[in-house]
């Protein structure tokens, strides 16, 4: 071809008539379906705690679990006062509603608690390993949480 501006299809480049698609910013079509939730994610740590203790309300428990870690990481002013009780609630929490990702949400929330409130929880959690209140599975979860938090700190 004699013309250096022609591409292989014979179209002339740089003539100003090319599509502006290259300049358009792609936007995500992914939808977290947050607007379809039956129970909105909580905004406060005590509200989250209330959701986690909801009986016969799987949507409430799921919302509480999903929000727990990020609420804890925001380190609200009342967290130091409720962290041990919140942790005890998480330890007692079982996946009775078959919530998808339950174990990960629970462990992530407990690691977040330990990272944000180490003084309080390092007095509480190791004692729980020797308590007869907990099953071997829960005691292994506690050890995993301590290890994960230690790695993060």
Short mmCIF file of C-alpha atoms in Angstrom, two decimals:
data_model
loop_
_atom_site.label_atom_id
_atom_site.label_comp_id
_atom_site.label_asym_id
_atom_site.label_seq_id
_atom_site.Cartn_x
_atom_site.Cartn_y
_atom_site.Cartn_z
CA UNK A 1 0.00 0.00 0.00
CA UNK A 2 1.28 3.44 -0.91
CA UNK A 3 -0.50 5.20 1.96
CA UNK A 4 1.16 4.66 5.36
CA UNK A 5 -2.04 5.75 7.15
CA UNK A 6 -4.04 2.79 5.81
CA UNK A 7 -4.40 -0.20 8.09
CA UNK A 8 -4.77 -3.76 6.87
CA UNK A 9 -8.53 -3.41 6.27
CA UNK A 10 -8.06 -0.39 4.07
CA UNK A 11 -9.48 2.03 6.64
CA UNK A 12 -7.67 5.29 6.95
CA UNK A 13 -6.39 6.02 10.46
CA UNK A 14 -6.26 9.44 11.96
CA UNK A 15 -9.02 10.94 9.83
CA UNK A 16 -11.15 11.95 12.82
CA UNK A 17 -13.99 9.60 11.87
CA UNK A 18 -12.80 6.72 14.10
CA UNK A 19 -15.06 5.51 16.90
CA UNK A 20 -14.82 7.22 20.24
CA UNK A 21 -15.22 3.85 22.01
CA UNK A 22 -11.56 3.89 23.01
CA UNK A 23 -12.16 7.03 25.02
CA UNK A 24 -15.23 5.76 26.88
CA UNK A 25 -14.68 4.55 30.39
CA UNK A 26 -16.02 1.06 31.02
CA UNK A 27 -18.24 0.76 34.04
CA UNK A 28 -18.83 -2.31 36.10
CA UNK A 29 -22.05 -4.21 35.63
CA UNK A 30 -21.46 -6.25 38.76
CA UNK A 31 -24.18 -5.83 41.34
CA UNK A 32 -23.65 -6.65 44.99
CA UNK A 33 -27.46 -6.83 45.28
CA UNK A 34 -27.21 -4.78 48.48
CA UNK A 35 -30.54 -3.15 47.65
CA UNK A 36 -32.22 -6.56 47.74
CA UNK A 37 -31.13 -7.45 51.30
CA UNK A 38 -33.96 -8.21 53.69
CA UNK A 39 -31.88 -6.87 56.59
CA UNK A 40 -29.60 -3.90 55.90
CA UNK A 41 -25.99 -4.12 56.97
CA UNK A 42 -25.57 -2.53 60.40
CA UNK A 43 -23.78 0.79 60.88
CA UNK A 44 -22.89 0.42 64.55
CA UNK A 45 -21.09 -2.29 66.49
CA UNK A 46 -23.91 -2.78 69.02
CA UNK A 47 -26.44 -3.03 66.19
CA UNK A 48 -24.20 -5.67 64.59
CA UNK A 49 -24.02 -7.55 67.89
CA UNK A 50 -27.81 -7.50 68.15
CA UNK A 51 -28.10 -8.98 64.64
CA UNK A 52 -25.68 -11.77 65.51
CA UNK A 53 -27.83 -12.78 68.48
CA UNK A 54 -31.06 -12.83 66.44
CA UNK A 55 -32.85 -16.12 66.84
CA UNK A 56 -34.65 -17.60 63.84
CA UNK A 57 -33.55 -14.71 61.60
CA UNK A 58 -30.92 -16.00 59.16
CA UNK A 59 -30.88 -12.74 57.16
CA UNK A 60 -30.11 -10.74 60.30
CA UNK A 61 -27.28 -13.06 61.34
CA UNK A 62 -25.83 -12.98 57.83
CA UNK A 63 -25.93 -9.16 57.71
CA UNK A 64 -24.27 -8.98 61.11
CA UNK A 65 -21.53 -11.38 60.08
CA UNK A 66 -20.88 -9.62 56.78
CA UNK A 67 -20.52 -6.23 58.46
CA UNK A 68 -18.67 -7.27 61.62
CA UNK A 69 -15.07 -7.11 60.43
CA UNK A 70 -15.31 -3.71 58.74
CA UNK A 71 -17.19 -2.22 61.71
CA UNK A 72 -14.54 -3.55 64.08
CA UNK A 73 -11.71 -2.22 61.89
CA UNK A 74 -13.28 1.26 62.10
CA UNK A 75 -12.51 1.03 65.83
CA UNK A 76 -15.69 2.67 67.19
CA UNK A 77 -15.38 4.39 70.56
CA UNK A 78 -17.44 1.75 72.39
CA UNK A 79 -15.57 -1.26 70.96
CA UNK A 80 -13.14 -1.58 73.88
CA UNK A 81 -16.14 -1.91 76.22
CA UNK A 82 -17.94 -4.59 74.19
CA UNK A 83 -15.12 -6.52 72.48
CA UNK A 84 -14.96 -9.41 74.96
CA UNK A 85 -18.73 -9.94 74.92
CA UNK A 86 -18.78 -9.58 71.14
CA UNK A 87 -16.00 -12.17 70.88
CA UNK A 88 -17.89 -14.54 73.19
CA UNK A 89 -20.95 -14.16 70.94
CA UNK A 90 -18.85 -15.00 67.88
CA UNK A 91 -17.40 -18.04 69.65
CA UNK A 92 -20.91 -19.31 70.42
CA UNK A 93 -22.16 -18.59 66.91
CA UNK A 94 -22.81 -21.69 64.83
CA UNK A 95 -23.81 -21.94 61.20
CA UNK A 96 -27.33 -23.16 61.90
CA UNK A 97 -28.68 -21.32 58.83
CA UNK A 98 -26.09 -22.66 56.34
CA UNK A 99 -24.81 -19.15 55.59
CA UNK A 100 -22.40 -19.11 52.66
CA UNK A 101 -18.90 -18.10 53.78
CA UNK A 102 -19.87 -18.34 57.47
CA UNK A 103 -16.53 -19.68 58.76
CA UNK A 104 -14.53 -17.04 56.89
CA UNK A 105 -16.76 -14.17 58.09
CA UNK A 106 -16.59 -15.43 61.66
CA UNK A 107 -12.80 -15.92 61.66
CA UNK A 108 -12.22 -12.57 59.95
CA UNK A 109 -14.35 -10.79 62.55
CA UNK A 110 -12.50 -12.48 65.41
CA UNK A 111 -9.08 -11.68 63.93
CA UNK A 112 -10.21 -8.06 63.50
CA UNK A 113 -11.30 -7.96 67.15
CA UNK A 114 -7.97 -9.31 68.33
CA UNK A 115 -6.00 -6.88 66.14
CA UNK A 116 -8.02 -3.83 67.24
CA UNK A 117 -8.43 -4.81 70.94
CA UNK A 118 -5.35 -6.92 71.74
CA UNK A 119 -5.12 -5.89 75.40
CA UNK A 120 -8.63 -7.08 76.22
CA UNK A 121 -8.73 -10.19 74.04
CA UNK A 122 -5.28 -11.52 74.89
CA UNK A 123 -6.50 -11.73 78.47
CA UNK A 124 -9.73 -13.46 77.40
CA UNK A 125 -8.97 -15.81 74.49
CA UNK A 126 -6.06 -17.85 75.92
CA UNK A 127 -8.15 -18.59 79.03
CA UNK A 128 -10.89 -20.01 76.78
CA UNK A 129 -8.53 -22.70 75.47
CA UNK A 130 -8.49 -24.26 78.95
CA UNK A 131 -12.20 -23.78 79.60
CA UNK A 132 -14.53 -26.78 79.56
CA UNK A 133 -17.18 -24.51 78.01
CA UNK A 134 -15.82 -24.97 74.48
CA UNK A 135 -15.47 -27.91 72.12
CA UNK A 136 -12.13 -28.90 70.61
CA UNK A 137 -13.26 -27.31 67.32
CA UNK A 138 -13.87 -23.94 68.97
CA UNK A 139 -10.52 -24.18 70.79
CA UNK A 140 -8.80 -24.82 67.44
CA UNK A 141 -10.64 -21.81 65.99
CA UNK A 142 -9.31 -19.69 68.88
CA UNK A 143 -5.74 -20.83 68.21
CA UNK A 144 -6.14 -20.10 64.48
CA UNK A 145 -7.47 -16.62 65.25
CA UNK A 146 -4.54 -15.91 67.58
CA UNK A 147 -2.06 -17.07 64.93
CA UNK A 148 -3.73 -15.04 62.15
CA UNK A 149 -3.84 -11.91 64.33
CA UNK A 150 -0.18 -12.37 65.33
CA UNK A 151 0.77 -12.54 61.65
CA UNK A 152 -1.11 -9.32 61.00
CA UNK A 153 0.36 -7.47 63.95
#
